[in-house]
Each structure stands twice: as C-alpha cells, then as structure tokens.
PDB file of C-alpha atoms and ligand atoms in Angstrom:
ATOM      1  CA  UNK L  45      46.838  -8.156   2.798  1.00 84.00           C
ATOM      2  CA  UNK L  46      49.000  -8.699   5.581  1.00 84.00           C
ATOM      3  CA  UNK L  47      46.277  -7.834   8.169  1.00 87.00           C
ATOM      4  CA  UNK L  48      44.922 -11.162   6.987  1.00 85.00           C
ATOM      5  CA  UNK L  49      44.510 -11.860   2.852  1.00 87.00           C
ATOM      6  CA  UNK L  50      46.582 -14.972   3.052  1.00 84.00           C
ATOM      7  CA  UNK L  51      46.381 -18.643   4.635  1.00 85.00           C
ATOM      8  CA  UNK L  52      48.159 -21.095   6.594  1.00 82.00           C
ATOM      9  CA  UNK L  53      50.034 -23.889   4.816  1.00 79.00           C
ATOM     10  CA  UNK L  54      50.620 -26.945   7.235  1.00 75.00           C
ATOM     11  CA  UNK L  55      54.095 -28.241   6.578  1.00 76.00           C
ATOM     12  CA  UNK L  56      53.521 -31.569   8.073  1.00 75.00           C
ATOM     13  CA  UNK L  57      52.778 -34.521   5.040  1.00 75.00           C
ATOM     14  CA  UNK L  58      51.423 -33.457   1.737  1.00 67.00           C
ATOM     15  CA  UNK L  59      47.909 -34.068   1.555  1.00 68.00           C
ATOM     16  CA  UNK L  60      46.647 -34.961  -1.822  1.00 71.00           C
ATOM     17  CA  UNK L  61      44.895 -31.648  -3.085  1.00 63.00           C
ATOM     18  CA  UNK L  62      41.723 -34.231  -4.054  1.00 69.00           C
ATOM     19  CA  UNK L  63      41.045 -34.916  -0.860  1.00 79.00           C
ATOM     20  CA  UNK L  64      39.404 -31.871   0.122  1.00 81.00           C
ATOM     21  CA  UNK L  65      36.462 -32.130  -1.797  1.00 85.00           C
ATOM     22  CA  UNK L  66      34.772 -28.543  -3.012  1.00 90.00           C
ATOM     23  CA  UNK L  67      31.887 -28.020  -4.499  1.00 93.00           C
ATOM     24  CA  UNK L  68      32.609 -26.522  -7.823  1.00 95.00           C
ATOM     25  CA  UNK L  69      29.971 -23.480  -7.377  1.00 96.00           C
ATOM     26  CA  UNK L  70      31.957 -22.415  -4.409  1.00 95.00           C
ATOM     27  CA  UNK L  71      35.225 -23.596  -6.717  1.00 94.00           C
ATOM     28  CA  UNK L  72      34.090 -21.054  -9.153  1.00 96.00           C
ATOM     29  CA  UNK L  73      32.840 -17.960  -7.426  1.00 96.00           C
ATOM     30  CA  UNK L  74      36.238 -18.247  -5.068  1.00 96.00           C
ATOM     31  CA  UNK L  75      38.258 -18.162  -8.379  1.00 96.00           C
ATOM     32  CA  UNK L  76      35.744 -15.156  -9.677  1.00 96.00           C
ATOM     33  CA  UNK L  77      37.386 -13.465  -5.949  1.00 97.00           C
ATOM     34  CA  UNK L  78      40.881 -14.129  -6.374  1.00 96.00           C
ATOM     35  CA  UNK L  79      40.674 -12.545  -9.997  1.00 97.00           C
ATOM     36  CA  UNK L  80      40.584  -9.194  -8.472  1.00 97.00           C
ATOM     37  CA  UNK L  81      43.734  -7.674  -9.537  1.00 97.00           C
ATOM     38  CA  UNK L  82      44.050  -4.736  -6.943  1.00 96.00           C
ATOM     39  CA  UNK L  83      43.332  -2.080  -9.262  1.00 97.00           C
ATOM     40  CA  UNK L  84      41.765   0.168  -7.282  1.00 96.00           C
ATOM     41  CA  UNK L  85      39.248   1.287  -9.743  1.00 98.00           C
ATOM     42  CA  UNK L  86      36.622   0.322  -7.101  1.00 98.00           C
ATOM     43  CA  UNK L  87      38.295   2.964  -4.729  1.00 97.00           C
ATOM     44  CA  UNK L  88      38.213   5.284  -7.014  1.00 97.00           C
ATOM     45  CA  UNK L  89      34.712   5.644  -8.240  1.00 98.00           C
ATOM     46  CA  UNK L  90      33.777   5.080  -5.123  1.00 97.00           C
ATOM     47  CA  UNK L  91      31.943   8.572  -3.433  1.00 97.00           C
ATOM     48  CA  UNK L  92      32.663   7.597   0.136  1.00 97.00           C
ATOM     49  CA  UNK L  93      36.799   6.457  -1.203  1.00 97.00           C
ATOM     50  CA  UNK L  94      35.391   2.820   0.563  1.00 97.00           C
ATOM     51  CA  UNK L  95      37.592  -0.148  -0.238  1.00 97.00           C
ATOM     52  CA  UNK L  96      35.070  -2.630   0.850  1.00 97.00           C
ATOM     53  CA  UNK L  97      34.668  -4.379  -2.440  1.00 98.00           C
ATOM     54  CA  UNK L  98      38.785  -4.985  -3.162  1.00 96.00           C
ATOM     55  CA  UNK L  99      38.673  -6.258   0.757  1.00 97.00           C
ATOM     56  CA  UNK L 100      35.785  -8.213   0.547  1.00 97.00           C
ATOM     57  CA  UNK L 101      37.110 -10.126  -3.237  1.00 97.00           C
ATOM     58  CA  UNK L 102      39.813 -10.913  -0.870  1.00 96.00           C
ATOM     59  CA  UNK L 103      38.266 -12.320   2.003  1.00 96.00           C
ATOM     60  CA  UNK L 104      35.889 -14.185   0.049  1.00 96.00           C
ATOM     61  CA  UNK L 105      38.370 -16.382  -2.348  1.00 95.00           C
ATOM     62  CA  UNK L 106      39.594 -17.595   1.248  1.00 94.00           C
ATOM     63  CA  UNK L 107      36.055 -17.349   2.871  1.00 94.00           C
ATOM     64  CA  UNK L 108      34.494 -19.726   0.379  1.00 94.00           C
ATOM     65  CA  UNK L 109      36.881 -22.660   0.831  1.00 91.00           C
ATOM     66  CA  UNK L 110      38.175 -25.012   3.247  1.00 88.00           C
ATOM     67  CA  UNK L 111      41.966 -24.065   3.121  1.00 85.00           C
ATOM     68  CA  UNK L 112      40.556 -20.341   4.240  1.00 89.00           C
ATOM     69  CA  UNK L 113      38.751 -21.437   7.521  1.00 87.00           C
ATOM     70  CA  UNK L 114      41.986 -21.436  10.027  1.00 85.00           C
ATOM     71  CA  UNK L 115      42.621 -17.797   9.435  1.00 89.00           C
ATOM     72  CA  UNK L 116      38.364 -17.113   8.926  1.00 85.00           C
ATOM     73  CA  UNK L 117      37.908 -15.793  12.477  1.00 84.00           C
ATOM     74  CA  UNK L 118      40.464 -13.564  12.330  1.00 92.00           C
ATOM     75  CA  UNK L 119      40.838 -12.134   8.330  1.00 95.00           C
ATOM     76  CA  UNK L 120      37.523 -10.292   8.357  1.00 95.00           C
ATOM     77  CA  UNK L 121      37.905  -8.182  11.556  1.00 96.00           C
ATOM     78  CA  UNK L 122      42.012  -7.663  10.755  1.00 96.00           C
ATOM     79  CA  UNK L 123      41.304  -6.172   7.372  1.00 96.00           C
ATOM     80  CA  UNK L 124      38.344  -4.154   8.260  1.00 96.00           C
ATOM     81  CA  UNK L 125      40.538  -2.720  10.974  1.00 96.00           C
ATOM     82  CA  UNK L 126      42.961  -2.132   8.960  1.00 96.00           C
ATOM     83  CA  UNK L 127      40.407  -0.419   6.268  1.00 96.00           C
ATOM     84  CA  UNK L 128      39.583   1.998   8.850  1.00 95.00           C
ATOM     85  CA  UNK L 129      42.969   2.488  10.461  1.00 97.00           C
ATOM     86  CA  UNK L 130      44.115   3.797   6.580  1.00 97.00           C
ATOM     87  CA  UNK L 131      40.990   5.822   6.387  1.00 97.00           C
ATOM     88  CA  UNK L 132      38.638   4.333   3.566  1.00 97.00           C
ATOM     89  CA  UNK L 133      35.108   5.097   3.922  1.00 95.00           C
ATOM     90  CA  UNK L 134      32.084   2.955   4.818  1.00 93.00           C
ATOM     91  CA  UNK L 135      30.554   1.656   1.886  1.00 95.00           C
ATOM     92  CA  UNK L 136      26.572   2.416   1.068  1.00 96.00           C
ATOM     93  CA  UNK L 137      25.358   0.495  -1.440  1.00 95.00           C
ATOM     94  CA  UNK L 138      25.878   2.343  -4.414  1.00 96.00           C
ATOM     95  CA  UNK L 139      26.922   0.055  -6.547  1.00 97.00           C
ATOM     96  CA  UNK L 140      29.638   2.253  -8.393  1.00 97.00           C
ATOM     97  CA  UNK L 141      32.266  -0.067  -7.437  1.00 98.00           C
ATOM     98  CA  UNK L 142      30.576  -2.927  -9.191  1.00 97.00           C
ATOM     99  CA  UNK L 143      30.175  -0.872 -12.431  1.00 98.00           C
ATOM    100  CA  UNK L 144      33.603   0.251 -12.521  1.00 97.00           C
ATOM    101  CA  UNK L 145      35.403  -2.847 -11.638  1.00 98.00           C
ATOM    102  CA  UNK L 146      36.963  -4.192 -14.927  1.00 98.00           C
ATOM    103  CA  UNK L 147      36.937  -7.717 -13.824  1.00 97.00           C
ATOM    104  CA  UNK L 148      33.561  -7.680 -12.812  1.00 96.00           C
ATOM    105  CA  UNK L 149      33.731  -8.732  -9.235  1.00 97.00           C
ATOM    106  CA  UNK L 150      29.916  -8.133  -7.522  1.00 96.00           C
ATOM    107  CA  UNK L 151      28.916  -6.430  -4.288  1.00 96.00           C
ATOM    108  CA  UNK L 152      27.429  -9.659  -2.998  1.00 96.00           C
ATOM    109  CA  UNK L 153      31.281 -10.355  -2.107  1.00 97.00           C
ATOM    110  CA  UNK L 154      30.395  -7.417   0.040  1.00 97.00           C
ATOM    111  CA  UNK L 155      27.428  -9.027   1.542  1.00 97.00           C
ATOM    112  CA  UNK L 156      29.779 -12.109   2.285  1.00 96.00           C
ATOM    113  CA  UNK L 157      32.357  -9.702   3.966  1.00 96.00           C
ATOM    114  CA  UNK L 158      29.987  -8.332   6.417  1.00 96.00           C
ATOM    115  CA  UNK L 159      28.666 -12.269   6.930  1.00 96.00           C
ATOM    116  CA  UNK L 160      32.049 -13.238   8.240  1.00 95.00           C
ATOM    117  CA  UNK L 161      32.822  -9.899   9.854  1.00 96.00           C
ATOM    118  CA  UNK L 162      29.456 -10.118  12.090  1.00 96.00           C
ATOM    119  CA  UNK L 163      30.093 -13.531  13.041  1.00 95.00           C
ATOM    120  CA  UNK L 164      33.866 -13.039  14.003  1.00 94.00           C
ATOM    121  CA  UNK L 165      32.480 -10.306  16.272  1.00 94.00           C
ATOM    122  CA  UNK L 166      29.669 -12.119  17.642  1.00 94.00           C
ATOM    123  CA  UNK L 167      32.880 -15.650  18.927  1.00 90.00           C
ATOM    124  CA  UNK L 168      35.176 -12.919  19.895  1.00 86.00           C
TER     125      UNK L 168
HETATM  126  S1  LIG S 213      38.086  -2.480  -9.189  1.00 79.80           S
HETATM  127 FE1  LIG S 213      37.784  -4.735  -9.094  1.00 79.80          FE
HETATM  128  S2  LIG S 213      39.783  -5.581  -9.697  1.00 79.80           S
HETATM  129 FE2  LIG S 213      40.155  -3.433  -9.130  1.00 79.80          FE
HETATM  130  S3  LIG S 213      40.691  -3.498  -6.895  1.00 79.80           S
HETATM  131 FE3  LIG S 213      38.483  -3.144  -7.041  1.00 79.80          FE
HETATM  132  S4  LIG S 213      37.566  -5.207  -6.880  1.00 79.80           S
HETATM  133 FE4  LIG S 213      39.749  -5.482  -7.419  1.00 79.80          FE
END
C-alpha cells in the first residue's frame, strides 16, 4: 500500500464532490475493488503464492476513477515492484484466487492491473 494504494488530496479549496462526474458502472465496479478486505485468501490458494489479485483490487478502485489518475503512472509499476521485491509469484491464470476470494473480487481486476502496468512502462 505504501508503494502506491493511496491518492493525492489537493488541500487548496474544497471542490464540491458532484462536480466530478462518474459514470456509475465505473462508480460501481471501483466500489466492488475497494471491498477487498486484505485477507489474503487469494495468496493463499494461490499455487504460484502470487498476490496479483489483492494488488490489482487495489489499483483498480483508484484506476477506475478520476481522483486515482495523479498517482496512475506511478501505482501500477510501484506495487508490482514491490510484489516482486517481497517475493510473490507471477500469476497464471488459474483462477483459484477468484474462487477463493470471499468477497468475490474477479481476475479481470487482474487484466486491468496489467493494462495500467504496460502503459506506465511504455511513458516511462
Ligand atoms: S482473497 Fe479477496 S478479499 Fe482477500 S486479499 Fe484477496 S482479493 Fe482481497
């Protein structure tokens, strides 16, 4: 989390929390995200110990709104480094994450992880 799960706040003048419109499909599945409870269930069953789908819940409830985009560049390749500097393993599809999870966050947060990852890479 502190490799990059979190977002800027601008101090300056409160802006009314309406005026960032957001379209309530991206409202919802960034809420589905952030309801990740850092079990580590996922970790667990997982075969290869991979912690993609905890890091990618994370990066997507920030990913999929406009609040997360000052800190977007930088989130997905500071917590995959930091994945890999504790040792998790690379994740291969195997779903066993997304069975065991017990609030039912998908692998297609997963797919979204590796979206913002590659494209961090590719502007570096
Ligand atoms: S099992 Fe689900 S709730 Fe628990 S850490 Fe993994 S993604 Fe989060």
């Amino acid at each position: 989390m502190m490799a990059g799960g979190y977002v800027s706040v601008n101090v300056g003048a409160a802006q009314d929390a309406n005026a960032i419109p957001i379209a309530k499909a991206k409202a919802d599945e960034s809420i589905l995200a952030a309801s990740c409870i850092g079990c580590g269930a996922c970790v667990a069953a997982c075969k290869n110990s991979s912690a993609m789908l905890f890091v990618a819940a994370k990066v997507s409830q920030y990913a999929l709104l406009p609040q997360g985009q000052p800190e977007a560049r930088i989130r997905a390749k500071r917590m995959v480094a930091k994945m890999d500097e504790l040792g998790f393993g690379g994740c291969t599809n195997t779903r066993a994450c997304e069975a065991e999870c017990p609030k039912g966050i998908s692998i297609s947060h997963i797919a979204r992880l590796n979206r913002e990852f590659i494209v961090a890479k590719l502007r570096d």
